[in-house]
Structure formats: structure tokens, C-alpha cells
Amino acid sequence: MSSPAAAVVQAVPPGQFPGGTRRALSAVDQAADKARLKAELQSKINGMQNSRPSSRRLPTVPVLAGILPGGGLQAGAAYSVTNSTTLAMALLAGPSGAGAWCSVIGMPTFSVEAAAGFGIALDKLVLVPHPGDQWLTVTAAMVDVVSIVLTCAPQHVAPSDASRLMARLRQRGAALVTIGPWPHSEATLSVTGSNWQGLGSGTGHLRSRRMRITAHASTGRSRTADLWLPDLHHGPWSTSMSPSAPAAHSESGQQEFFSRPARAS
Amino acid sequence: MKSSRSSQTAPASPTTTRTMALWCPDWPITAALREYLLPAEHPVALIGKGEVFACSPSAREQGVKRGLRLREAQARCTTLTVLPYEPALDARNFEPVITAMEKIMPGVQLVRPGLCVLHAKGPARYYGSEERAAAVLLKTLAAIGLTATRVGVADSPFAAEHAARATEFLEDPGADPVWILPPGESASFLGSFPLEVLEEPALAVVLRRLGIRTLGDFAALARADVRNRFGVEGALAHLKASGFDHHSVVVRKPPAELDAVVHCEPPLARIDELTFTLRLSAEEFVGGLREAGLVCTVLVVRLQSESGEESVRLWRHPRWFDADDVLDRVRWQLQGSGNVEHGLSSGISKVQLQPETVEDLSDHADGLWGTGPDENIHHGLARVQSMLGHGAVLTAMVAGGRMLTDRRVFIPWGDPPSEAAAKSRDLPWPGQLPGPVPATVFDEPRPVQVLDGAGSTVDVDRRGLLTAVPAVLVVAPPRQTAISSWAGPWPIVERWWDSNGRTLNRFQVVDESGTAWLLLLVDHRWWAEASYD
């Protein structure tokens, strides 16, 4: 239901403003200002009118906040990530950086060193690598105490169990991030393109990565952003520029992370 | 005579306390023999800081003595059993001795493990005389297996201690090793002792320069003069030398019994039965601590099985133990010892709960409005732990190492962080992975295949060179992707002199779909160590 917060996102869905219309608007400066102001106010109204019982937003990494419905991770919502642990770590990094407790359940391959590189506080990270057949009980117990839970959901979850867990999430104001599909997810994030720099044929080593991330909201709308991971060790949100930044990076501005005009996928 | 004169000159005359001292010679050795159940004549040496700290009489006969280097001691006595010196062990083993003494004579003061003093007046009246009281004491201690103890009775704890030590020089070897100084004779007894027994080396040096060589000479000085010249410490030493002691006997208050011991008759073989039986005792154990105003933060659980095995484990708690936590620890200890649930190798016959560290309850009390979110976290995680086991809920640390699995250390929730891990992280680790860290690290490397253009496996020759250019990556489930870029081999040779060492080559590979892999080539076989997904 929630509409994108246009003020936060530079990425504007092209369906609303086709390129031609937008150019015509920008001919008259004042009209453009008005339109922007209107969009800003509209987004504020939308934020206030949100029908979700707990519309509190968890701190989110800016570039992901731009493509997530509602302008960030919502407390009490579930998100699924299809094929990337890195992306899941980026989702966790926002709340963890703000001092929230995080939990990772059922992911024995989760690399804590990479997580620490993302700015996830390891002393507030709780891991349950092998919950066994008590996955649901453990996840429910974790939802009670931590703010964000990352989990690898089992193949088959009974719909009643899933809705009970969702009810608990809403009650506790925690967020759930699942690797793999989840029936009630607010948005499904996936890496649709990945490009590595630094590696040749037999030379160099991996230095940096550009990821194209697509978020399919449950409303059917999808948004895309490009994520630049200059060096995971220093945290992708540091403001320092990567020396090996490609041309695409410099044209977008000062941020290491940048969103580019989105296109429907 | 001297003492009476000096007490006349003193402004406040010091009072004498008839004191009985019990001395166990070589207590550290006796304690070690009792702890490790060694025969009394076995040559034993206790080692502290690489040198012999104490040795048994049989070792001494062979030339081992205090202060000798370990190697030298072992060379002199080849059958020597070497044990580390643990002061805690001394104190722990002296506890039954004090308990036995307190049963027959109240008011015991522990000076140090191996030496204790008590008021002689009460026992002397009860048993008829000081000699008989001393004989009863020796007999009681012989009953618990201590035969080499000695007793001295004198006017002050200091004199009594030295009287007990002097029993070595008694003429009659058959008699009880007891030396009783009649009242008023302590000063003349101490008179012939050298100044070193005062254990004041600086004072002894000065006194020797003044021509004073024995305690008797020292005691002959006027107390006021000593005090003016040598200050408070000098005056106290003077008191000791004159057969008085500024220390009176400070009676020990027996500590409250905080341990809980449960005997299971018949022995219980099922964990749920055992925890059910223990529940009441655990609650009493925690309740007893709470009544004493204490909480337990470190607990020792001692389990004894029917067949005589013993399992001892120290458990820490991030806050403090309540009854449920205690039961959880007992359960985890049983599960963790390799037994499947509900099936122990033999039944448990005895469970002992000992509070290793107790803290004041007021330091751990909950605030009026709760103590914040961390308390909730703890309760929630303790719940998950009691469902899955102690080692199932983990916090993680980044450690040092070359392989990615070495670089992470998991710590069960509630255990203290590993210092070794924190230390190793700051070491240089040449050969560690450059650049970003993979987000997925496999617990066990997964088998993959790397093929060249012609479809044969790529390998590294003896000179460390690739036999062919890698072109195709095959990952299970059989999925072939072309390799778009790669780098390697990066050799890692760890402890090549050791059979547990590692020799392998590392590769970074990016496949067509843009996924990067960290591959290992070990013994001509390819493995995926991690994936940058």
C-alpha cells in the first residue's frame, strides 16, 4: 500500500513521469519546484496515513531505503532475499549500526568477518547456525528479543505457522529477512547484475563489485538500484572514494553508493 | 623476667593469650599428595616459575631442594614426579583439617594453609590440661590421615608457632611432637632465635650492625626506645620478640555451607529423571545463596556415575544462575559428554553443585523499572539455549588466520570472549586473503571441478605453475559456467615440517554470471572455500 517516498529516493519510477513529460516540466523551473514540493508532501502524507499497525521504520542503509517500499525496512515486516548473502548483510547493517541486536538463524555459512566489514556489530549479533527441526520456535523466540532476524527459511512452512510468526513480528516490531521465498514478504530483493573489478586472466585480485539490486514489492512494483561495494573491509557506507572507481561512479555524485534512474524490470 | 620488666615500662601492658599452634610441615607437598592420591614416600616436587618450590622428604634425600632448576632436580632424582604449585590447592586441602579441628575445639584461626592457631584456654580446661588437649588434637588429625603434624603451646601465636616448629629437636622421638612452654617462659624460649624469624629483613640488617644478633638481645631493649628509633613496625617486632604478639587469635567464623549435594539412590540413567530429582535441590541451592545475600556467577557441576566416572565442569553465567539455569547446565553437561539424550553409559549416583564465584546480591539486583533491554536479550537467548543446548547459541569473533574458517571463532552465549582470538587477529598473517571478504564461507570446502578449454582438469605442477588456463567451472549440482576472469595460484604452505601442516593453492574465479568464488586446489582436487554471493 505504501507508496515510494520520492523525497528520499532519487530513483523515480518511470511510469509516473515519462521522460518527455519530465523534460517539458523542467523547462519551467517554478513548475518543477512545485511538482517536487507536491511529491514531497504527498510522500509525507503517505507516511502518516500508513495503514500498517506499526509503521515504524528501522534504520536502513540509504541505497536500500531508496528501493524498499515505504522508504526503508518496516518494523513488523518480512523481506526476502533470493540469491545473495551480501545483500542480506547490507539489510542488517542499517539496524545493527544503530545499535540494534541482530540474529542469524540457520545459516552456518554466514561469514561473520564479512558482516563485521559491513558495520554489523559482532557483540550484538547472535548466531544459531543449526536450529534443526525447531526452526519456528527458535525464530519466534528470537523475534521476541532482537530487532532484526536473518534466517534461511525451510522449504515448506505451513501457512498458519507463517502467519503466526508474522503476527508476532508485528507485535514485537521486529523485521524478518529470509533467504529464499517467504509467503508474506513485503518485498523480494535480488541481485540482477554483478560486475567485479580487479581480476584479470591470471592477474590481480578481486577489489570491488558493482551490484544491480532489484526490489519487487508485494504491490507488483519493482525498483532497481546500483550498489557499489568499493571495499567491504572499510564498510560500504564510508564516504571515502575508492581509487578504482569507474566512470559511472564519478558521474553520479559524491556518494559511493548511488542510485541511478530506475527502470522497470 | 625480661618480659615482665618490659611490660612494666610499657604504657599499656600487653596481654598474653595462651595459644595453641598446629603446624603441618611441608603442607604444599602433603596437599599435592592427597590431591593426586600419591603414596607418601613418593618423591614429589612442586614447581613454580621453573624452579622447585617445595619437595617431599624422599626427594630431599636424593638432593632435590628448594630453588633448584627443574632439569637439575629431575637429573638428581629420576623418579621425581613434577607437579605445578597451586596455592588454591593448598587452601582447598586444608579445609577438611580445619573442619576436623573445629569439631573438637572451637575458635580456630587459619594463619595460612598448613598453620593454624587457636585459644588454648578452653580446650585445656575441657580436656584437663594443655598436654591432653594437644594429644587429643594430634589423635583427631591422625584419624583423617595426617600423621606428621606438630603442636606448640605458648603465650603468643608467634611463640606457639616456633614452639611447634621446635618439636623437631625434642629429645624423645617416641613422644607426641608437642612443645608446651609454661606461662611466662615464651620470651626466654624465643631469646636464642636469630633475627631472621621475625621476617623483617631491613630491621634485621640494622639490628645486626648494632650488635644485636638474637631475639633475646632485641627484647632486652627498652620498648619506648625501640619505638622511637624504629617506629611502629619496630615496636611490633619487639613485642613479638618479647613473647607477646600484637595479633591475638582471631577466631574464624565457619563459612555457611553453600554447596548442594544430591545422592541418587538408585542411580538415575535418564536426564529428564535426573533434572526432575534435582529441581528441588537446585531451588534450595539458589535460595540458600540468596538468603546469604549472594548470587552465584560461576558454578562447578560435579557429576559422579555409578561406575565411578566423574565429570567436572565450570560454567559461567553472563548474569547469575537461577534454578532453571542450574538445571540447564547439568543437562548440557550430561549431553555434552558424548551421551545421547536419555541414554547415559551408566547411571548418575551423585550430583554436586559448588558455587565457584559468588557476588553480592545487591550488585546484581534488578532495577525498579527493569535493567533495560539487555536483560530481555539474556532471557530470550537462555530460553533458546535451554531448547537447543549450550553450544547452539553463539556470538562470534574475528580471529587471525589464513583460511577463512580459521578467522572466525564462535563462543557459546554466556562464555567469556576468547583472548587468544583477539590477540591473534592483530598478527600480520602473510598470505591472508586480500580485498573484500566473501559473504559465504563453507564449513567444509565443497567439491568443484575446474576444467580447461579441452575439458581436462586444471592442475598446478611441481614448480607451482598452472598446467592450463582455467576455462570452465563445474559446481554441484552439475552446473557448468564459463570462467570470465581468474587469478592464482596463491600458494599457502603452513607448518610443512608437521604432518598436520597444510599445503594448498588458492584461486579467485569469477564465473559468467558474475559470481565470484574462492577455490582451493589441494592434492590435485578442487574445492570451493567460499563464495562472494
PDB file of C-alpha atoms in Angstrom, chain B residues 356-520:
ATOM      1  CA  GLU B 356      32.885 -21.155  42.444  1.00  0.00           C
ATOM      2  CA  THR B 357      32.385 -17.402  42.401  1.00  0.00           C
ATOM      3  CA  VAL B 358      29.715 -15.665  44.403  1.00  0.00           C
ATOM      4  CA  GLU B 359      28.914 -11.992  44.255  1.00  0.00           C
ATOM      5  CA  ASP B 360      26.856  -9.714  46.364  1.00  0.00           C
ATOM      6  CA  LEU B 361      23.189  -9.812  45.540  1.00  0.00           C
ATOM      7  CA  SER B 362      22.919  -6.042  45.658  1.00  0.00           C
ATOM      8  CA  ASP B 363      25.356  -5.748  42.746  1.00  0.00           C
ATOM      9  CA  HIS B 364      23.032  -7.825  40.621  1.00  0.00           C
ATOM     10  CA  ALA B 365      19.627  -6.694  41.756  1.00  0.00           C
ATOM     11  CA  ASP B 366      17.114  -5.769  39.085  1.00  0.00           C
ATOM     12  CA  GLY B 367      16.295  -2.108  38.910  1.00  0.00           C
ATOM     13  CA  LEU B 368      12.880  -0.915  39.919  1.00  0.00           C
ATOM     14  CA  TRP B 369      11.944  -0.412  36.275  1.00  0.00           C
ATOM     15  CA  GLY B 370      13.994  -3.281  34.946  1.00  0.00           C
ATOM     16  CA  THR B 371      17.552  -3.056  33.791  1.00  0.00           C
ATOM     17  CA  GLY B 372      16.944  -2.365  30.166  1.00  0.00           C
ATOM     18  CA  PRO B 373      16.776  -4.406  27.033  1.00  0.00           C
ATOM     19  CA  ASP B 374      19.873  -6.499  27.674  1.00  0.00           C
ATOM     20  CA  GLU B 375      18.046  -8.391  30.378  1.00  0.00           C
ATOM     21  CA  ASN B 376      15.363  -9.349  27.862  1.00  0.00           C
ATOM     22  CA  ILE B 377      18.014 -10.437  25.408  1.00  0.00           C
ATOM     23  CA  HIS B 378      19.545 -12.623  28.019  1.00  0.00           C
ATOM     24  CA  HIS B 379      16.274 -14.249  28.993  1.00  0.00           C
ATOM     25  CA  GLY B 380      15.325 -14.880  25.376  1.00  0.00           C
ATOM     26  CA  LEU B 381      18.674 -16.371  24.498  1.00  0.00           C
ATOM     27  CA  ALA B 382      18.736 -18.501  27.635  1.00  0.00           C
ATOM     28  CA  ARG B 383      15.401 -19.905  26.514  1.00  0.00           C
ATOM     29  CA  VAL B 384      16.781 -20.836  23.108  1.00  0.00           C
ATOM     30  CA  GLN B 385      19.848 -22.292  24.795  1.00  0.00           C
ATOM     31  CA  SER B 386      17.746 -24.476  27.034  1.00  0.00           C
ATOM     32  CA  MET B 387      15.935 -25.735  23.920  1.00  0.00           C
ATOM     33  CA  LEU B 388      18.962 -26.459  21.760  1.00  0.00           C
ATOM     34  CA  GLY B 389      21.916 -26.776  24.130  1.00  0.00           C
ATOM     35  CA  HIS B 390      24.648 -24.515  25.405  1.00  0.00           C
ATOM     36  CA  GLY B 391      26.715 -24.533  22.207  1.00  0.00           C
ATOM     37  CA  ALA B 392      23.823 -23.773  19.866  1.00  0.00           C
ATOM     38  CA  VAL B 393      23.523 -20.056  20.568  1.00  0.00           C
ATOM     39  CA  LEU B 394      26.705 -18.316  19.618  1.00  0.00           C
ATOM     40  CA  THR B 395      28.365 -14.994  19.421  1.00  0.00           C
ATOM     41  CA  ALA B 396      31.256 -14.609  17.063  1.00  0.00           C
ATOM     42  CA  MET B 397      34.670 -13.003  16.999  1.00  0.00           C
ATOM     43  CA  VAL B 398      37.051 -12.404  14.168  1.00  0.00           C
ATOM     44  CA  ALA B 399      40.390 -14.118  14.802  1.00  0.00           C
ATOM     45  CA  GLY B 400      43.636 -14.297  12.890  1.00  0.00           C
ATOM     46  CA  GLY B 401      44.458 -16.929  10.303  1.00  0.00           C
ATOM     47  CA  ARG B 402      44.957 -17.612   6.636  1.00  0.00           C
ATOM     48  CA  MET B 403      41.987 -19.827   5.940  1.00  0.00           C
ATOM     49  CA  LEU B 404      38.595 -18.195   6.309  1.00  0.00           C
ATOM     50  CA  THR B 405      37.278 -20.856   8.671  1.00  0.00           C
ATOM     51  CA  ASP B 406      40.223 -20.136  10.989  1.00  0.00           C
ATOM     52  CA  ARG B 407      39.339 -16.483  11.024  1.00  0.00           C
ATOM     53  CA  ARG B 408      36.106 -16.881  12.915  1.00  0.00           C
ATOM     54  CA  VAL B 409      35.695 -18.046  16.486  1.00  0.00           C
ATOM     55  CA  PHE B 410      32.298 -18.931  17.846  1.00  0.00           C
ATOM     56  CA  ILE B 411      31.687 -18.521  21.549  1.00  0.00           C
ATOM     57  CA  PRO B 412      28.653 -20.017  23.265  1.00  0.00           C
ATOM     58  CA  TRP B 413      26.385 -17.331  24.683  1.00  0.00           C
ATOM     59  CA  GLY B 414      27.450 -16.587  28.244  1.00  0.00           C
ATOM     60  CA  ASP B 415      31.059 -17.698  27.933  1.00  0.00           C
ATOM     61  CA  PRO B 416      33.814 -15.088  28.117  1.00  0.00           C
ATOM     62  CA  PRO B 417      35.349 -13.938  24.820  1.00  0.00           C
ATOM     63  CA  SER B 418      38.498 -15.711  23.773  1.00  0.00           C
ATOM     64  CA  GLU B 419      41.606 -13.648  24.434  1.00  0.00           C
ATOM     65  CA  ALA B 420      43.740 -15.810  22.185  1.00  0.00           C
ATOM     66  CA  ALA B 421      41.475 -14.998  19.251  1.00  0.00           C
ATOM     67  CA  ALA B 422      41.651 -11.272  19.905  1.00  0.00           C
ATOM     68  CA  LYS B 423      45.431 -11.460  20.157  1.00  0.00           C
ATOM     69  CA  SER B 424      45.932 -13.498  17.000  1.00  0.00           C
ATOM     70  CA  ARG B 425      43.814 -11.095  14.963  1.00  0.00           C
ATOM     71  CA  ASP B 426      46.415  -8.353  15.195  1.00  0.00           C
ATOM     72  CA  LEU B 427      49.257 -10.529  13.923  1.00  0.00           C
ATOM     73  CA  PRO B 428      50.344  -9.970  10.321  1.00  0.00           C
ATOM     74  CA  TRP B 429      49.314 -13.341   8.755  1.00  0.00           C
ATOM     75  CA  PRO B 430      51.139 -13.129   5.453  1.00  0.00           C
ATOM     76  CA  GLY B 431      49.195 -14.964   2.768  1.00  0.00           C
ATOM     77  CA  GLN B 432      45.782 -14.000   4.041  1.00  0.00           C
ATOM     78  CA  LEU B 433      43.143 -13.123   1.543  1.00  0.00           C
ATOM     79  CA  PRO B 434      43.414  -9.638   0.015  1.00  0.00           C
ATOM     80  CA  GLY B 435      40.437  -7.492  -0.832  1.00  0.00           C
ATOM     81  CA  PRO B 436      36.836  -8.000   0.187  1.00  0.00           C
ATOM     82  CA  VAL B 437      35.807 -10.900   2.395  1.00  0.00           C
ATOM     83  CA  PRO B 438      33.411 -13.477   0.952  1.00  0.00           C
ATOM     84  CA  ALA B 439      29.931 -13.381   2.446  1.00  0.00           C
ATOM     85  CA  THR B 440      29.503 -17.146   2.413  1.00  0.00           C
ATOM     86  CA  VAL B 441      32.175 -19.342   3.929  1.00  0.00           C
ATOM     87  CA  PHE B 442      31.516 -23.058   3.737  1.00  0.00           C
ATOM     88  CA  ASP B 443      32.102 -25.029   6.940  1.00  0.00           C
ATOM     89  CA  GLU B 444      33.617 -27.798   4.898  1.00  0.00           C
ATOM     90  CA  PRO B 445      35.014 -26.946   1.465  1.00  0.00           C
ATOM     91  CA  ARG B 446      32.675 -28.153  -1.277  1.00  0.00           C
ATOM     92  CA  PRO B 447      33.985 -30.200  -4.187  1.00  0.00           C
ATOM     93  CA  VAL B 448      34.065 -28.424  -7.551  1.00  0.00           C
ATOM     94  CA  GLN B 449      35.834 -29.004 -10.839  1.00  0.00           C
ATOM     95  CA  VAL B 450      37.883 -26.611 -12.892  1.00  0.00           C
ATOM     96  CA  LEU B 451      38.425 -27.615 -16.500  1.00  0.00           C
ATOM     97  CA  ASP B 452      40.451 -26.126 -19.296  1.00  0.00           C
ATOM     98  CA  GLY B 453      39.166 -25.458 -22.804  1.00  0.00           C
ATOM     99  CA  ALA B 454      39.663 -29.081 -23.811  1.00  0.00           C
ATOM    100  CA  GLY B 455      37.688 -30.396 -20.828  1.00  0.00           C
ATOM    101  CA  SER B 456      40.531 -31.815 -18.732  1.00  0.00           C
ATOM    102  CA  THR B 457      41.119 -30.852 -15.113  1.00  0.00           C
ATOM    103  CA  VAL B 458      43.453 -27.955 -14.481  1.00  0.00           C
ATOM    104  CA  ASP B 459      46.299 -28.632 -12.076  1.00  0.00           C
ATOM    105  CA  VAL B 460      49.395 -26.983 -10.630  1.00  0.00           C
ATOM    106  CA  ASP B 461      52.757 -28.571 -11.396  1.00  0.00           C
ATOM    107  CA  ARG B 462      55.668 -29.033  -9.031  1.00  0.00           C
ATOM    108  CA  ARG B 463      57.049 -25.627  -9.864  1.00  0.00           C
ATOM    109  CA  GLY B 464      53.800 -24.026  -8.840  1.00  0.00           C
ATOM    110  CA  LEU B 465      52.653 -23.229 -12.367  1.00  0.00           C
ATOM    111  CA  LEU B 466      49.259 -23.890 -13.876  1.00  0.00           C
ATOM    112  CA  THR B 467      49.106 -26.703 -16.408  1.00  0.00           C
ATOM    113  CA  ALA B 468      46.374 -24.982 -18.415  1.00  0.00           C
ATOM    114  CA  VAL B 469      44.222 -21.857 -18.409  1.00  0.00           C
ATOM    115  CA  PRO B 470      41.038 -22.485 -16.405  1.00  0.00           C
ATOM    116  CA  ALA B 471      38.015 -22.098 -18.637  1.00  0.00           C
ATOM    117  CA  VAL B 472      35.045 -23.907 -17.128  1.00  0.00           C
ATOM    118  CA  LEU B 473      33.837 -24.188 -13.536  1.00  0.00           C
ATOM    119  CA  VAL B 474      31.600 -27.100 -12.583  1.00  0.00           C
ATOM    120  CA  VAL B 475      29.708 -26.631  -9.339  1.00  0.00           C
ATOM    121  CA  ALA B 476      27.405 -29.197  -7.774  1.00  0.00           C
ATOM    122  CA  PRO B 477      24.562 -29.714  -8.624  1.00  0.00           C
ATOM    123  CA  PRO B 478      26.198 -30.190 -12.029  1.00  0.00           C
ATOM    124  CA  ARG B 479      26.158 -26.702 -13.422  1.00  0.00           C
ATOM    125  CA  GLN B 480      28.781 -25.577 -15.864  1.00  0.00           C
ATOM    126  CA  THR B 481      29.706 -21.956 -16.270  1.00  0.00           C
ATOM    127  CA  ALA B 482      32.497 -20.386 -18.210  1.00  0.00           C
ATOM    128  CA  ILE B 483      35.164 -18.613 -16.209  1.00  0.00           C
ATOM    129  CA  SER B 484      35.393 -14.976 -17.205  1.00  0.00           C
ATOM    130  CA  SER B 485      38.354 -13.961 -15.058  1.00  0.00           C
ATOM    131  CA  TRP B 486      40.603 -15.631 -12.551  1.00  0.00           C
ATOM    132  CA  ALA B 487      43.768 -15.223 -10.536  1.00  0.00           C
ATOM    133  CA  GLY B 488      46.132 -17.654  -8.844  1.00  0.00           C
ATOM    134  CA  PRO B 489      47.662 -19.909  -7.806  1.00  0.00           C
ATOM    135  CA  TRP B 490      48.411 -18.327  -4.447  1.00  0.00           C
ATOM    136  CA  PRO B 491      50.297 -20.990  -2.517  1.00  0.00           C
ATOM    137  CA  ILE B 492      49.703 -21.422   1.198  1.00  0.00           C
ATOM    138  CA  VAL B 493      52.209 -23.612   2.990  1.00  0.00           C
ATOM    139  CA  GLU B 494      51.575 -23.866   6.703  1.00  0.00           C
ATOM    140  CA  ARG B 495      53.819 -25.937   9.004  1.00  0.00           C
ATOM    141  CA  TRP B 496      55.336 -28.006   6.209  1.00  0.00           C
ATOM    142  CA  TRP B 497      57.505 -29.802   8.785  1.00  0.00           C
ATOM    143  CA  ASP B 498      54.441 -31.116  10.568  1.00  0.00           C
ATOM    144  CA  SER B 499      52.130 -33.890   9.428  1.00  0.00           C
ATOM    145  CA  ASN B 500      49.177 -31.645  10.337  1.00  0.00           C
ATOM    146  CA  GLY B 501      50.503 -28.883   8.103  1.00  0.00           C
ATOM    147  CA  ARG B 502      48.715 -27.574   5.051  1.00  0.00           C
ATOM    148  CA  THR B 503      49.914 -27.181   1.513  1.00  0.00           C
ATOM    149  CA  LEU B 504      47.422 -25.799  -0.934  1.00  0.00           C
ATOM    150  CA  ASN B 505      46.861 -23.273  -3.688  1.00  0.00           C
ATOM    151  CA  ARG B 506      44.176 -20.655  -3.690  1.00  0.00           C
ATOM    152  CA  PHE B 507      42.374 -19.170  -6.667  1.00  0.00           C
ATOM    153  CA  GLN B 508      39.860 -16.444  -7.157  1.00  0.00           C
ATOM    154  CA  VAL B 509      37.471 -17.087 -10.008  1.00  0.00           C
ATOM    155  CA  VAL B 510      34.590 -15.062 -11.410  1.00  0.00           C
ATOM    156  CA  ASP B 511      32.155 -17.018 -13.493  1.00  0.00           C
ATOM    157  CA  GLU B 512      29.980 -15.842 -16.362  1.00  0.00           C
ATOM    158  CA  SER B 513      27.039 -14.993 -14.143  1.00  0.00           C
ATOM    159  CA  GLY B 514      29.188 -12.562 -12.171  1.00  0.00           C
ATOM    160  CA  THR B 515      29.516 -14.720  -9.046  1.00  0.00           C
ATOM    161  CA  ALA B 516      32.983 -14.835  -7.567  1.00  0.00           C
ATOM    162  CA  TRP B 517      34.403 -17.944  -5.938  1.00  0.00           C
ATOM    163  CA  LEU B 518      37.353 -18.657  -3.736  1.00  0.00           C
ATOM    164  CA  LEU B 519      38.731 -22.021  -4.786  1.00  0.00           C
ATOM    165  CA  LEU B 520      41.326 -24.310  -3.246  1.00  0.00           C
TER     166      LEU B 520
END
